[in-house]
Amino acid sequence: MTARILDGKMIANTIRQEVALKVAQFKEKFSKSPKLVAVLVGDDPASQVYVRNKEIACSKAGIESQVLRLECSTTTENLLEILEDLNADDTVHGILVQLPLPTHIDSRAVLDRIEPSKDVDAFSPENVGLMSQGRPRFLPCTPHGVMQLLDRCSIPICGKEVVVVGRSDIVGKPLVMMCLQKTGPAGHDNANATVTCCHSQTTDLGSITRRADVLLVAIGKPNWINAQMVKPGAVVIDIGINRLNDRLVGDVDFDSVSQVACAITPVPGGVGPLTIAMLLENTIRAAQQQQSQTQTSA
Ligand code: NDP
């Protein structure tokens, strides 16, 4: 079997066009622009690239964006004050703090300080709670991108055995939550899966991943999942992004797994482009929600 390649880049482009249309309608109706502010602390090269890519994507979608570049020596207190100002600024609809933060900063305290209605990464306890109850304000970008990819590639997960490998707060856990819901993020029932979550302490990982009809992998270990760990005919979504010998590779050994899976995402060009597309989607959604809140309270 040679797997169907799931083209995340193409789907992300479609979503970005949909967002651009919503942004144009918002601007015409309210004579203002949705605005995203990204806070970048220090000079981590990968973070600089991610933030630059977000700026470019915003610009293409018609979203105003600003990057606050702060010295590595910035303290937790400085950052909390900056976030308070952004929270209070009516012209700012979305705020994101680029991770990882330098180790001397209390990341949890910083993320908790972002006003939930502007928390377009959806990391705040309030937004995580709303998502887990199946009534999301925003969905975290990477897991939402995975759900959009499954949905738009017509891959149903209802009643299927889904195995998520990885339990981070930003990818693995929210994916588990989304697959478990009764209603999928696209508003219909592409959810309702039977879900198992694996992590570094899981015994005999392969015996569990081989049960998966849909295998979602986010562990940060290059080429970790091999063909022997995958059920023939499974759908495999590789969320990992790893640099190996100057090349980007996923957590799944693409060459061998694509011989047994029925569908697989490539790295690069799979889930990665969807993460930014969903950030844009959250930003226009934040602007719409804040606008209707203003009108209701006027
Ligand atoms: P984390 O390091 O926060 O979490 C990794 C998870 O994988 C942990 O739960 C860990 O278990 C688990 N794990 C590690 N090794 C194994 C193993 N051998 N077997 C089973 N589970 C294991 O990573 P993230 O979730 O932030 O990211 C995961 C990957 O996804 C990375 O490659 C990252 O670059 C990529 N990523 C891609 C994005 C995109 O846009 N496509 C966005 C975000 C991340 P434990 O909890 O026990 O430590």
Coordinates of C-alpha atoms and ligand atoms in Angstrom, one line a residue:
M1 CA 0.0 0.0 0.0
T2 CA 1.2 3.5 -0.7
A3 CA -0.5 6.1 1.5
R4 CA -2.5 9.1 0.3
I5 CA -0.5 12.2 1.2
L6 CA -2.6 14.7 3.1
D7 CA -1.7 18.2 1.8
G8 CA -1.8 20.5 4.8
K9 CA -0.4 23.4 2.9
M10 CA -3.2 23.4 0.4
I11 CA -5.9 23.2 3.2
A12 CA -4.1 25.9 5.1
N13 CA -4.2 28.1 2.0
T14 CA -8.0 27.6 1.7
I15 CA -8.5 28.4 5.4
R16 CA -6.4 31.5 5.0
Q17 CA -8.5 32.7 2.1
E18 CA -11.6 32.1 4.2
V19 CA -10.1 34.2 7.0
A20 CA -9.1 37.0 4.6
L21 CA -12.8 37.2 3.4
K22 CA -14.0 37.4 7.0
V23 CA -11.4 40.1 7.7
A24 CA -12.5 42.1 4.7
Q25 CA -16.1 41.9 5.8
F26 CA -15.2 42.9 9.4
K27 CA -13.2 46.0 8.1
E28 CA -16.0 47.1 5.9
K29 CA -18.7 46.7 8.6
F30 CA -16.7 48.3 11.5
S31 CA -14.1 50.5 9.8
K32 CA -11.3 49.0 11.8
S33 CA -8.8 46.2 11.5
P34 CA -8.5 43.1 13.6
K35 CA -5.2 43.4 15.4
L36 CA -2.8 40.7 16.8
V37 CA 0.1 41.6 19.1
A38 CA 2.9 39.0 19.5
V39 CA 5.3 39.3 22.4
L40 CA 8.8 37.9 21.8
V41 CA 11.3 37.8 24.6
G42 CA 15.0 37.2 23.8
D43 CA 16.7 36.1 20.6
D44 CA 15.9 32.4 20.1
P45 CA 16.4 32.0 16.4
A46 CA 13.5 29.5 15.9
S47 CA 11.1 31.8 17.8
Q48 CA 12.2 34.8 15.6
V49 CA 11.3 32.8 12.5
Y50 CA 7.9 31.7 13.9
V51 CA 7.0 35.2 14.8
R52 CA 8.1 36.6 11.5
N53 CA 6.0 33.9 9.7
K54 CA 3.0 34.9 11.8
E55 CA 3.5 38.6 10.9
I56 CA 3.6 37.7 7.2
A57 CA 0.5 35.5 7.4
C58 CA -1.4 38.3 9.2
S59 CA -0.4 40.8 6.6
K60 CA -1.6 38.5 3.8
A61 CA -5.0 38.0 5.5
G62 CA -5.4 41.8 6.1
I63 CA -4.9 41.5 9.9
E64 CA -2.9 44.2 11.5
S65 CA 0.0 42.8 13.5
Q66 CA 2.6 44.1 15.9
V67 CA 5.6 42.4 17.4
L68 CA 6.9 43.6 20.8
R69 CA 10.5 42.5 20.9
L70 CA 11.8 42.4 24.4
E71 CA 15.3 42.0 25.9
C72 CA 16.2 38.6 27.2
S73 CA 16.7 40.3 30.6
T74 CA 13.0 41.2 30.8
T75 CA 11.5 40.1 34.2
T76 CA 8.2 38.3 34.8
E77 CA 7.0 41.6 36.4
N78 CA 7.9 43.7 33.3
L79 CA 6.0 41.2 31.2
L80 CA 2.9 41.1 33.4
E81 CA 2.7 44.9 33.2
I82 CA 3.0 44.9 29.4
L83 CA 0.2 42.3 29.2
E84 CA -2.0 44.4 31.5
D85 CA -1.6 47.3 29.0
L86 CA -2.4 45.1 26.1
N87 CA -5.4 43.6 27.9
A88 CA -6.8 47.1 28.4
D89 CA -6.1 48.3 24.8
D90 CA -9.3 48.2 22.8
T91 CA -7.5 48.3 19.5
V92 CA -5.8 45.0 20.3
H93 CA -8.0 41.9 19.7
G94 CA -5.5 39.0 20.0
I95 CA -2.3 38.6 22.2
L96 CA 0.2 35.8 22.0
V97 CA 3.4 35.3 23.9
Q98 CA 5.9 33.3 21.9
L99 CA 7.1 30.2 23.7
P100 CA 9.5 29.2 25.0
L101 CA 10.2 32.1 27.4
P102 CA 13.7 32.5 29.0
T103 CA 13.9 30.2 32.0
H104 CA 14.0 33.0 34.6
I105 CA 10.4 34.0 33.5
D106 CA 7.4 32.4 35.2
S107 CA 5.7 31.2 31.9
R108 CA 2.6 30.0 33.7
A109 CA 2.0 33.3 35.4
V110 CA 2.6 35.1 32.1
L111 CA 0.1 33.0 30.1
D112 CA -2.4 33.2 32.9
R113 CA -2.3 37.0 32.7
I114 CA -3.5 37.2 29.1
E115 CA -7.2 38.3 29.1
P116 CA -9.0 35.1 28.0
S117 CA -11.1 37.0 25.3
K118 CA -7.7 37.9 23.7
D119 CA -6.0 34.6 24.3
V120 CA -5.8 33.5 20.7
D121 CA -3.4 30.6 21.5
A122 CA -6.2 29.3 23.8
F123 CA -3.7 28.4 26.6
S124 CA -5.5 30.1 29.5
P125 CA -7.2 28.0 32.2
E126 CA -10.6 29.6 31.2
N127 CA -10.2 28.7 27.6
V128 CA -8.9 25.2 28.3
G129 CA -11.9 24.7 30.6
L130 CA -14.4 25.9 28.0
M131 CA -12.8 23.6 25.4
S132 CA -12.9 20.6 27.7
Q133 CA -16.6 21.2 28.3
G134 CA -17.3 21.3 24.6
R135 CA -18.1 25.0 24.4
P136 CA -14.9 26.5 23.2
R137 CA -14.2 30.3 22.9
F138 CA -11.1 29.5 20.9
L139 CA -9.4 26.2 20.1
P140 CA -5.6 25.8 20.4
C141 CA -4.1 26.3 17.0
T142 CA -2.1 23.1 16.3
P143 CA -4.8 20.6 17.5
H144 CA -7.5 22.6 15.8
G145 CA -5.4 22.4 12.6
V146 CA -5.3 18.6 12.9
M147 CA -9.1 18.4 13.3
Q148 CA -9.6 20.7 10.3
L149 CA -7.2 18.5 8.3
L150 CA -9.2 15.3 9.2
D151 CA -12.4 17.0 8.5
R152 CA -11.5 18.6 5.2
C153 CA -9.8 15.4 4.0
S154 CA -13.1 13.6 4.7
I155 CA -11.6 11.3 7.3
P156 CA -14.3 10.5 9.9
I157 CA -13.2 9.7 13.4
C158 CA -16.7 9.0 14.9
G159 CA -16.6 5.6 16.6
K160 CA -13.0 5.0 15.5
E161 CA -10.1 4.1 17.7
V162 CA -7.8 7.2 17.9
V163 CA -4.5 7.0 19.6
V164 CA -2.7 10.2 20.6
V165 CA 1.0 9.9 21.3
G166 CA 2.1 12.8 23.5
R167 CA 0.3 14.6 26.3
S168 CA 1.6 18.2 26.3
D169 CA -0.8 21.0 27.2
I170 CA -0.5 22.6 23.8
V171 CA -0.9 19.6 21.5
G172 CA -1.5 16.1 23.0
K173 CA -4.1 16.9 25.7
P174 CA -6.2 19.3 23.7
L175 CA -6.2 16.7 20.8
V176 CA -7.6 14.1 23.2
M177 CA -10.3 16.5 24.3
M178 CA -11.3 17.4 20.8
C179 CA -11.5 13.8 19.6
L180 CA -13.6 12.9 22.6
Q181 CA -16.2 15.6 22.2
K182 CA -19.7 14.8 20.9
T183 CA -19.5 17.7 18.4
G184 CA -16.4 18.4 16.3
P185 CA -14.8 21.8 15.9
A186 CA -16.3 22.2 12.4
G187 CA -19.8 22.1 14.1
H188 CA -20.8 18.5 13.1
D189 CA -19.9 15.2 14.5
N190 CA -16.4 14.6 13.3
A191 CA -15.4 13.8 16.9
N192 CA -16.9 11.0 19.1
A193 CA -13.8 8.8 18.9
T194 CA -12.6 6.2 21.4
V195 CA -9.4 7.8 22.5
T196 CA -6.2 6.5 24.1
C197 CA -3.3 8.8 25.0
C198 CA 0.3 7.6 25.3
H199 CA 3.3 9.3 26.8
S200 CA 6.9 8.6 27.8
Q201 CA 5.9 6.2 30.5
T202 CA 3.6 4.1 28.3
T203 CA 4.7 0.5 28.3
D204 CA 5.0 -1.2 24.9
L205 CA 4.0 1.8 22.9
G206 CA 3.8 -0.2 19.6
S207 CA 1.1 -2.6 21.0
I208 CA -1.2 0.5 21.6
T209 CA -0.3 2.5 18.4
R210 CA -1.1 -0.7 16.3
R211 CA -4.7 -0.5 17.6
A212 CA -5.2 2.9 16.1
D213 CA -7.5 3.6 13.1
V214 CA -6.2 7.2 13.4
L215 CA -2.8 7.8 14.9
L216 CA -1.9 11.3 16.0
V217 CA 1.8 11.7 17.0
A218 CA 3.3 14.7 18.8
I219 CA 6.4 13.7 20.8
G220 CA 9.3 15.6 19.4
K221 CA 11.4 12.5 18.5
P222 CA 12.6 12.3 14.9
N223 CA 11.2 9.3 13.0
W224 CA 10.2 7.5 16.2
I225 CA 7.1 5.8 14.9
N226 CA 8.0 3.1 12.4
A227 CA 5.9 0.8 10.1
Q228 CA 5.8 -2.0 12.7
M229 CA 4.0 0.3 15.1
V230 CA 1.2 1.1 12.6
K231 CA -1.9 -0.9 11.7
P232 CA -2.1 -1.5 8.0
G233 CA -4.7 1.0 6.5
A234 CA -4.5 3.5 9.4
V235 CA -4.5 7.2 9.0
V236 CA -1.3 8.8 10.4
I237 CA -1.0 12.4 11.3
D238 CA 2.5 13.5 12.2
I239 CA 2.6 16.7 14.2
G240 CA 6.3 16.6 15.1
I241 CA 8.8 19.0 13.7
N242 CA 12.4 18.0 14.3
R243 CA 15.7 19.2 12.7
L244 CA 17.8 16.2 11.7
N245 CA 21.0 16.6 9.6
D246 CA 19.8 20.1 8.4
R247 CA 16.5 18.7 7.3
L248 CA 13.0 19.0 8.9
V249 CA 11.5 15.6 9.7
G250 CA 8.5 14.5 11.7
D251 CA 8.0 12.1 14.6
V252 CA 7.0 9.4 12.1
D253 CA 9.3 7.5 9.8
F254 CA 7.6 8.7 6.6
D255 CA 9.3 6.4 4.2
S256 CA 8.3 3.1 6.0
V257 CA 5.0 4.2 7.4
S258 CA 3.7 5.5 4.1
Q259 CA 4.0 1.9 2.9
V260 CA 1.4 0.6 5.4
A261 CA -0.8 3.6 6.2
C262 CA -3.7 4.5 4.0
A263 CA -3.1 8.3 4.5
I264 CA -0.3 10.3 6.0
T265 CA 0.8 13.9 6.5
P266 CA 4.3 14.9 5.3
V267 CA 6.7 17.0 7.3
P268 CA 7.1 19.8 6.2
G269 CA 3.8 20.6 4.5
G270 CA 1.4 18.7 6.8
V271 CA 0.2 20.0 10.1
G272 CA 2.7 22.9 10.3
P273 CA 1.0 25.3 7.9
L274 CA -2.4 24.7 9.6
T275 CA -1.1 26.0 12.9
I276 CA -0.7 29.6 11.6
A277 CA -4.0 29.4 9.6
M278 CA -5.8 28.6 12.8
L279 CA -4.1 31.4 14.6
L280 CA -5.5 33.8 12.0
E281 CA -8.9 32.2 12.4
N282 CA -8.8 32.8 16.2
T283 CA -7.7 36.4 15.7
I284 CA -10.7 37.3 13.5
R285 CA -12.9 35.4 15.8
A286 CA -11.6 37.4 18.8
A287 CA -12.2 40.6 16.9
Q288 CA -15.8 39.6 16.1
Q289 CA -16.5 38.5 19.6
Q290 CA -15.1 41.7 21.1
Q291 CA -17.1 43.8 18.6
S292 CA -20.3 42.1 19.5
Q293 CA -19.5 42.4 23.2
T294 CA -19.0 46.2 22.8
Q295 CA -22.3 46.5 20.9
T296 CA -24.2 44.5 23.6
S297 CA -22.8 46.7 26.4
A298 CA -23.3 50.0 24.5
Ligands
NDP1 P1 6.5 18.3 24.5 O1 8.0 18.0 24.7 O2 5.9 19.4 25.3 O3 5.7 17.0 24.8 C1 6.1 15.8 24.2 C2 5.2 14.7 24.7 O4 5.6 13.4 24.1 C3 5.2 14.4 26.2 O5 3.9 14.2 26.6 C4 6.1 13.2 26.4 O6 5.7 12.4 27.4 C5 5.8 12.4 25.1 N1 6.9 11.6 24.7 C6 8.2 11.9 24.6 N2 8.9 10.8 24.2 C7 8.0 9.8 24.0 C8 8.1 8.4 23.7 N3 9.3 7.9 23.3 N4 7.0 7.7 23.6 C9 5.8 8.2 24.0 N5 5.6 9.5 24.3 C10 6.7 10.3 24.4 O7 6.3 18.6 23.0 P2 5.1 19.3 22.2 O8 3.8 18.6 22.4 O9 5.1 20.8 22.4 O10 5.6 19.0 20.7 C11 5.6 17.7 20.2 C12 6.1 17.8 18.7 O11 5.2 18.6 18.0 C13 7.5 18.5 18.6 O12 8.2 17.9 17.5 C14 7.1 19.9 18.2 O13 8.1 20.6 17.4 C15 5.9 19.7 17.4 N6 5.0 20.8 17.3 C16 4.5 21.1 16.0 C17 3.7 22.2 15.9 C18 3.2 22.4 14.5 O14 2.8 23.6 14.2 N7 3.1 21.4 13.6 C19 3.3 23.0 17.0 C20 3.7 22.5 18.3 C21 4.6 21.5 18.4 P3 5.8 12.9 29.0 O15 4.6 13.8 29.2 O16 5.7 11.7 29.8 O17 7.1 13.6 29.1

